[in-house]
Amino acid sequence: MHPARVVVIEDEQAIRRGVADALRASGYEAAEAGDGDQGLEEAVRAGVDLVLLDLMLPRRDGLDVLAEVRRVRPTLPVIILTARGGEDDRVRGLKMGADDYVVKPFSARELLARVEAVLRRSLGRPRDVQGARLGRAVIDLDRREVWWSERERTDLSETEAAILAFLIAHRKRAVSREELLSRVWGIEPTGLETRTVDMHVARLRTKLRDPSGRQSPDAILTVRAHGYMAGPDLLPADAPSERAS
Ligand code: CA
């Protein structure tokens, strides 16, 4: 297996160098880009496994890079590097499908832990749930595809597929935001970060809305004061239907 390849898109040279050096010292391949245009070019190259993306960039804004990366490679993991206080941008980034974020100034150790967690999720996914059904939709969690019909497909990000797999694997009970953070993101939860979970679930719900509008299967339920739970219409592919038809 080749070492994971990470693209670091950051215009502050000291930070970019520091991050790239820390990655290389940990056995990753690192490519560097100092502006948005170059960053986008590097990010969509073949063989890239993860992108670290600063948001305030010359030539092309980080959120714009993110939108374009999502369009070309919907499942490529992206971690946002954000300034303290840049909460609006962080929220927008998560809404646009970033997998995680790290607030500057961050330690190399913290960043590497996030990189490792996101890559672990994306390269070695839980094997217990591979497929699911939701109303008329067939969900392929390995390929992260939701098929509404032979021609209508919605792509899920790594994180969205991992959340879905976890909810399905534990579908008899509610799952807390903290549990999702530690099991899906691989990080120890702190109060602030539970919003990350909410943003991803909101995005996932939008993606799991039947595009025809004919059916509205309950994919994910909110359990008050606790977290989330797989809805009655979200079933493992091999489960017998639990609803009287
Ligand atoms: Ca910057």
mmCIF file of C-alpha atoms and ligand atoms in Angstrom:
data_model
loop_
_atom_site.group_PDB
_atom_site.id
_atom_site.type_symbol
_atom_site.label_atom_id
_atom_site.label_comp_id
_atom_site.label_asym_id
_atom_site.label_seq_id
_atom_site.Cartn_x
_atom_site.Cartn_y
_atom_site.Cartn_z
ATOM 1 C CA MET A 1 0.000 0.000 0.000
ATOM 2 C CA HIS A 2 1.299 3.445 -0.875
ATOM 3 C CA PRO A 3 1.577 6.015 1.914
ATOM 4 C CA ALA A 4 -1.505 8.228 2.114
ATOM 5 C CA ARG A 5 -1.114 11.392 0.069
ATOM 6 C CA VAL A 6 -2.216 14.658 1.668
ATOM 7 C CA VAL A 7 -2.512 18.041 -0.048
ATOM 8 C CA VAL A 8 -1.883 21.053 2.193
ATOM 9 C CA ILE A 9 -3.537 24.211 0.847
ATOM 10 C CA GLU A 10 -2.437 27.154 2.974
ATOM 11 C CA ASP A 11 -1.008 30.523 1.994
ATOM 12 C CA GLU A 12 0.919 31.182 5.213
ATOM 13 C CA GLN A 13 4.191 29.605 4.373
ATOM 14 C CA ALA A 14 5.309 28.887 7.941
ATOM 15 C CA ILE A 15 2.116 26.998 8.719
ATOM 16 C CA ARG A 16 2.109 25.174 5.387
ATOM 17 C CA ARG A 17 5.722 24.063 5.808
ATOM 18 C CA GLY A 18 5.162 23.046 9.413
ATOM 19 C CA VAL A 19 2.136 20.957 8.529
ATOM 20 C CA ALA A 20 3.800 19.335 5.513
ATOM 21 C CA ASP A 21 6.914 18.514 7.530
ATOM 22 C CA ALA A 22 4.851 17.010 10.350
ATOM 23 C CA LEU A 23 2.956 14.878 7.838
ATOM 24 C CA ARG A 24 6.141 13.664 6.156
ATOM 25 C CA ALA A 25 7.709 12.872 9.516
ATOM 26 C CA SER A 26 4.683 10.664 10.191
ATOM 27 C CA GLY A 27 5.036 8.743 6.950
ATOM 28 C CA TYR A 28 2.583 10.601 4.727
ATOM 29 C CA GLU A 29 3.249 12.028 1.322
ATOM 30 C CA ALA A 30 2.546 15.748 1.370
ATOM 31 C CA ALA A 31 1.975 18.156 -1.512
ATOM 32 C CA GLU A 32 1.841 21.897 -0.853
ATOM 33 C CA ALA A 33 -0.140 24.684 -2.458
ATOM 34 C CA GLY A 34 0.000 28.359 -1.512
ATOM 35 C CA ASP A 35 -3.144 29.622 -3.203
ATOM 36 C CA GLY A 36 -6.631 28.423 -4.098
ATOM 37 C CA ASP A 37 -6.062 27.855 -7.795
ATOM 38 C CA GLN A 38 -2.983 25.739 -7.309
ATOM 39 C CA GLY A 39 -4.648 24.027 -4.376
ATOM 40 C CA LEU A 40 -7.633 22.963 -6.418
ATOM 41 C CA GLU A 41 -5.353 21.630 -9.125
ATOM 42 C CA GLU A 42 -3.413 19.538 -6.587
ATOM 43 C CA ALA A 43 -6.526 18.377 -4.734
ATOM 44 C CA VAL A 44 -8.254 16.802 -7.717
ATOM 45 C CA ARG A 45 -5.160 14.980 -8.971
ATOM 46 C CA ALA A 46 -5.346 11.190 -8.982
ATOM 47 C CA GLY A 47 -4.011 9.457 -5.885
ATOM 48 C CA VAL A 48 -4.843 12.185 -3.376
ATOM 49 C CA ASP A 49 -6.309 10.719 -0.174
ATOM 50 C CA LEU A 50 -7.029 13.804 1.914
ATOM 51 C CA VAL A 51 -7.016 17.603 1.653
ATOM 52 C CA LEU A 52 -6.139 20.104 4.383
ATOM 53 C CA LEU A 53 -7.756 23.356 3.358
ATOM 54 C CA ASP A 54 -7.249 26.859 4.701
ATOM 55 C CA LEU A 55 -10.288 29.059 4.017
ATOM 56 C CA MET A 56 -8.742 32.516 3.543
ATOM 57 C CA LEU A 57 -6.684 32.039 0.404
ATOM 58 C CA PRO A 58 -5.444 34.247 -2.401
ATOM 59 C CA ARG A 59 -6.710 33.746 -5.962
ATOM 60 C CA ARG A 60 -9.516 31.378 -5.032
ATOM 61 C CA ASP A 61 -11.405 31.289 -1.762
ATOM 62 C CA GLY A 62 -11.194 28.118 0.349
ATOM 63 C CA LEU A 63 -14.961 27.540 0.314
ATOM 64 C CA ASP A 64 -14.879 27.845 -3.454
ATOM 65 C CA VAL A 65 -12.100 25.239 -3.586
ATOM 66 C CA LEU A 66 -14.213 23.006 -1.338
ATOM 67 C CA ALA A 67 -17.284 23.338 -3.573
ATOM 68 C CA GLU A 68 -15.252 22.446 -6.643
ATOM 69 C CA VAL A 69 -13.524 19.494 -4.937
ATOM 70 C CA ARG A 70 -16.938 18.204 -3.822
ATOM 71 C CA ARG A 71 -18.240 18.487 -7.371
ATOM 72 C CA VAL A 72 -15.324 16.611 -8.922
ATOM 73 C CA ARG A 73 -14.572 14.153 -6.116
ATOM 74 C CA PRO A 74 -17.633 13.951 -3.860
ATOM 75 C CA THR A 75 -16.074 11.585 -1.342
ATOM 76 C CA LEU A 76 -12.515 12.939 -1.012
ATOM 77 C CA PRO A 77 -11.916 13.698 2.694
ATOM 78 C CA VAL A 78 -11.375 17.404 3.429
ATOM 79 C CA ILE A 79 -10.320 18.930 6.755
ATOM 80 C CA ILE A 80 -10.675 22.703 7.074
ATOM 81 C CA LEU A 81 -7.973 24.774 8.757
ATOM 82 C CA THR A 82 -9.803 27.681 10.290
ATOM 83 C CA ALA A 83 -8.941 30.787 12.293
ATOM 84 C CA ARG A 84 -10.198 31.128 15.823
ATOM 85 C CA GLY A 85 -13.491 32.974 15.685
ATOM 86 C CA GLY A 86 -14.112 32.005 12.084
ATOM 87 C CA GLU A 87 -17.221 30.158 13.143
ATOM 88 C CA ASP A 88 -19.418 31.231 10.236
ATOM 89 C CA ASP A 89 -16.901 29.893 7.760
ATOM 90 C CA ARG A 90 -16.497 26.704 9.713
ATOM 91 C CA VAL A 91 -20.240 26.127 9.735
ATOM 92 C CA ARG A 92 -20.477 26.887 6.032
ATOM 93 C CA GLY A 93 -17.595 24.521 5.355
ATOM 94 C CA LEU A 94 -19.261 21.701 7.257
ATOM 95 C CA LYS A 95 -22.528 22.394 5.465
ATOM 96 C CA MET A 96 -20.688 22.150 2.188
ATOM 97 C CA GLY A 97 -19.404 18.740 3.130
ATOM 98 C CA ALA A 98 -16.033 19.198 4.820
ATOM 99 C CA ASP A 99 -15.340 16.180 7.033
ATOM 100 C CA ASP A 100 -13.798 17.962 9.972
ATOM 101 C CA TYR A 101 -12.012 21.149 10.974
ATOM 102 C CA VAL A 102 -9.038 22.191 13.071
ATOM 103 C CA VAL A 103 -8.809 25.622 14.694
ATOM 104 C CA LYS A 104 -5.564 27.619 14.405
ATOM 105 C CA PRO A 105 -3.240 27.631 16.176
ATOM 106 C CA PHE A 106 -3.209 23.853 16.349
ATOM 107 C CA SER A 107 -0.469 21.494 17.434
ATOM 108 C CA ALA A 108 1.040 19.025 14.994
ATOM 109 C CA ARG A 109 -0.173 16.296 17.301
ATOM 110 C CA GLU A 110 -3.790 17.441 17.173
ATOM 111 C CA LEU A 111 -3.723 17.809 13.412
ATOM 112 C CA LEU A 112 -2.156 14.384 12.879
ATOM 113 C CA ALA A 113 -4.787 12.809 15.133
ATOM 114 C CA ARG A 114 -7.554 14.332 12.994
ATOM 115 C CA VAL A 115 -5.881 13.309 9.751
ATOM 116 C CA GLU A 116 -5.444 9.781 11.029
ATOM 117 C CA ALA A 117 -9.066 9.556 12.199
ATOM 118 C CA VAL A 118 -10.501 10.817 8.907
ATOM 119 C CA LEU A 119 -8.271 8.497 6.889
ATOM 120 C CA ARG A 120 -9.090 5.523 9.081
ATOM 121 C CA ARG A 121 -12.730 6.174 8.410
ATOM 122 C CA SER A 122 -12.224 6.569 4.710
ATOM 123 C CA LEU A 123 -9.843 3.645 4.126
ATOM 124 C CA GLY A 124 -11.042 1.062 6.601
ATOM 125 C CA ARG A 125 -14.768 1.279 6.948
ATOM 126 C CA PRO A 126 -16.868 -0.805 9.315
ATOM 127 C CA ARG A 127 -17.729 -4.054 7.634
ATOM 128 C CA ASP A 128 -20.847 -4.866 9.603
ATOM 129 C CA VAL A 129 -23.216 -2.826 7.464
ATOM 130 C CA GLN A 130 -22.595 -2.624 3.741
ATOM 131 C CA GLY A 131 -25.973 -1.860 2.350
ATOM 132 C CA ALA A 132 -29.289 -0.430 3.387
ATOM 133 C CA ARG A 133 -32.746 0.349 2.134
ATOM 134 C CA LEU A 134 -34.757 3.481 2.589
ATOM 135 C CA GLY A 135 -38.198 3.386 1.039
ATOM 136 C CA ARG A 136 -37.589 2.786 -2.649
ATOM 137 C CA ALA A 137 -33.909 3.701 -2.341
ATOM 138 C CA VAL A 138 -31.062 1.220 -2.221
ATOM 139 C CA ILE A 139 -28.004 2.456 -0.354
ATOM 140 C CA ASP A 140 -24.542 1.087 -1.122
ATOM 141 C CA LEU A 141 -22.430 2.132 1.858
ATOM 142 C CA ASP A 142 -19.187 0.783 0.414
ATOM 143 C CA ARG A 143 -19.541 2.919 -2.681
ATOM 144 C CA ARG A 144 -21.389 5.627 -0.738
ATOM 145 C CA GLU A 145 -24.209 5.772 -3.242
ATOM 146 C CA VAL A 146 -27.936 6.143 -2.767
ATOM 147 C CA TRP A 147 -29.868 4.826 -5.749
ATOM 148 C CA TRP A 148 -33.416 6.118 -6.029
ATOM 149 C CA SER A 149 -33.945 4.457 -9.380
ATOM 150 C CA GLU A 150 -31.711 3.079 -12.103
ATOM 151 C CA ARG A 151 -30.757 6.567 -13.110
ATOM 152 C CA GLU A 152 -31.141 8.730 -10.012
ATOM 153 C CA ARG A 153 -28.185 8.638 -7.691
ATOM 154 C CA THR A 154 -27.053 10.693 -4.694
ATOM 155 C CA ASP A 155 -23.426 10.470 -3.542
ATOM 156 C CA LEU A 156 -22.571 10.454 0.150
ATOM 157 C CA SER A 157 -19.318 11.674 1.663
ATOM 158 C CA GLU A 158 -17.179 9.321 3.751
ATOM 159 C CA THR A 159 -18.440 10.930 6.913
ATOM 160 C CA GLU A 160 -22.086 10.749 5.893
ATOM 161 C CA ALA A 161 -21.756 7.080 4.968
ATOM 162 C CA ALA A 162 -19.993 6.378 8.273
ATOM 163 C CA ILE A 163 -22.749 8.097 10.273
ATOM 164 C CA LEU A 164 -25.379 6.162 8.389
ATOM 165 C CA ALA A 165 -23.573 2.843 8.867
ATOM 166 C CA PHE A 166 -23.241 3.518 12.580
ATOM 167 C CA LEU A 167 -26.908 4.443 13.017
ATOM 168 C CA ILE A 168 -27.981 1.346 11.088
ATOM 169 C CA ALA A 169 -25.658 -0.933 13.051
ATOM 170 C CA HIS A 170 -27.199 0.400 16.277
ATOM 171 C CA ARG A 171 -30.669 0.974 14.985
ATOM 172 C CA LYS A 172 -32.473 -0.469 18.005
ATOM 173 C CA ARG A 173 -31.369 2.428 20.182
ATOM 174 C CA ALA A 174 -30.635 6.147 20.140
ATOM 175 C CA VAL A 175 -27.042 7.195 19.605
ATOM 176 C CA SER A 176 -25.710 10.321 21.320
ATOM 177 C CA ARG A 177 -23.779 13.069 19.533
ATOM 178 C CA GLU A 178 -20.800 12.309 21.762
ATOM 179 C CA GLU A 179 -20.859 8.670 20.743
ATOM 180 C CA LEU A 180 -20.971 9.634 17.075
ATOM 181 C CA LEU A 181 -18.039 12.007 17.586
ATOM 182 C CA SER A 182 -15.920 9.361 19.206
ATOM 183 C CA ARG A 183 -16.943 6.474 16.933
ATOM 184 C CA VAL A 184 -17.285 8.205 13.574
ATOM 185 C CA TRP A 185 -14.794 11.054 13.935
ATOM 186 C CA GLY A 186 -12.495 9.203 16.316
ATOM 187 C CA ILE A 187 -12.124 12.223 18.600
ATOM 188 C CA GLU A 188 -12.865 12.760 22.239
ATOM 189 C CA PRO A 189 -15.984 14.879 22.369
ATOM 190 C CA THR A 190 -16.039 18.374 23.840
ATOM 191 C CA GLY A 191 -19.147 20.510 24.191
ATOM 192 C CA LEU A 192 -18.368 22.692 21.207
ATOM 193 C CA GLU A 193 -17.993 19.983 18.673
ATOM 194 C CA THR A 194 -21.362 18.309 18.997
ATOM 195 C CA ARG A 195 -22.579 20.945 16.506
ATOM 196 C CA THR A 196 -20.396 19.288 13.914
ATOM 197 C CA VAL A 197 -22.545 16.194 14.283
ATOM 198 C CA ASP A 198 -25.748 18.200 13.852
ATOM 199 C CA MET A 199 -24.454 19.841 10.689
ATOM 200 C CA HIS A 200 -23.574 16.492 9.154
ATOM 201 C CA VAL A 201 -26.879 14.920 10.106
ATOM 202 C CA ALA A 202 -28.741 17.896 8.597
ATOM 203 C CA ARG A 203 -26.840 17.480 5.356
ATOM 204 C CA LEU A 204 -27.405 13.741 5.367
ATOM 205 C CA ARG A 205 -31.137 14.211 5.867
ATOM 206 C CA THR A 206 -31.270 16.512 2.859
ATOM 207 C CA LYS A 207 -29.487 13.911 0.773
ATOM 208 C CA LEU A 208 -31.851 11.185 1.932
ATOM 209 C CA ARG A 209 -34.943 13.048 0.825
ATOM 210 C CA ASP A 210 -36.612 11.268 -2.077
ATOM 211 C CA PRO A 211 -35.938 13.470 -5.128
ATOM 212 C CA SER A 212 -39.313 12.658 -6.642
ATOM 213 C CA GLY A 213 -41.047 14.030 -3.556
ATOM 214 C CA ARG A 214 -43.442 11.089 -3.785
ATOM 215 C CA GLN A 215 -42.335 9.439 -0.587
ATOM 216 C CA SER A 216 -40.774 10.921 2.503
ATOM 217 C CA PRO A 217 -39.264 8.005 4.362
ATOM 218 C CA ASP A 218 -38.062 8.678 7.897
ATOM 219 C CA ALA A 219 -34.335 8.180 7.601
ATOM 220 C CA ILE A 220 -33.020 9.689 10.807
ATOM 221 C CA LEU A 221 -35.017 10.540 13.914
ATOM 222 C CA THR A 222 -34.005 13.161 16.454
ATOM 223 C CA VAL A 223 -34.258 11.827 19.975
ATOM 224 C CA ARG A 224 -34.745 14.776 22.278
ATOM 225 C CA ALA A 225 -32.028 15.447 24.821
ATOM 226 C CA HIS A 226 -30.135 12.473 23.541
ATOM 227 C CA GLY A 227 -29.156 12.335 19.895
ATOM 228 C CA TYR A 228 -30.195 10.449 16.802
ATOM 229 C CA MET A 229 -31.642 7.138 15.804
ATOM 230 C CA ALA A 230 -32.222 5.279 12.551
ATOM 231 C CA GLY A 231 -35.833 5.786 11.468
ATOM 232 C CA PRO A 232 -38.233 2.887 10.894
ATOM 233 C CA ASP A 233 -37.765 3.085 7.113
ATOM 234 C CA LEU A 234 -33.988 2.846 7.237
ATOM 235 C CA LEU A 235 -33.093 -0.840 7.218
ATOM 236 C CA PRO A 236 -30.047 -3.006 6.617
ATOM 237 C CA ALA A 237 -30.230 -4.387 3.090
ATOM 238 C CA ASP A 238 -30.724 -7.954 4.294
ATOM 239 C CA ALA A 239 -33.376 -7.217 6.951
ATOM 240 C CA PRO A 240 -36.957 -8.297 6.404
ATOM 241 C CA SER A 241 -39.293 -5.354 6.206
ATOM 242 C CA GLU A 242 -40.554 -4.470 9.665
ATOM 243 C CA ARG A 243 -43.539 -2.522 8.543
ATOM 244 C CA ALA A 244 -46.814 -4.025 7.427
ATOM 245 C CA SER A 245 -47.208 -3.086 3.797
HETATM 246 CA CA CA B 1 -4.889 32.049 4.880
#
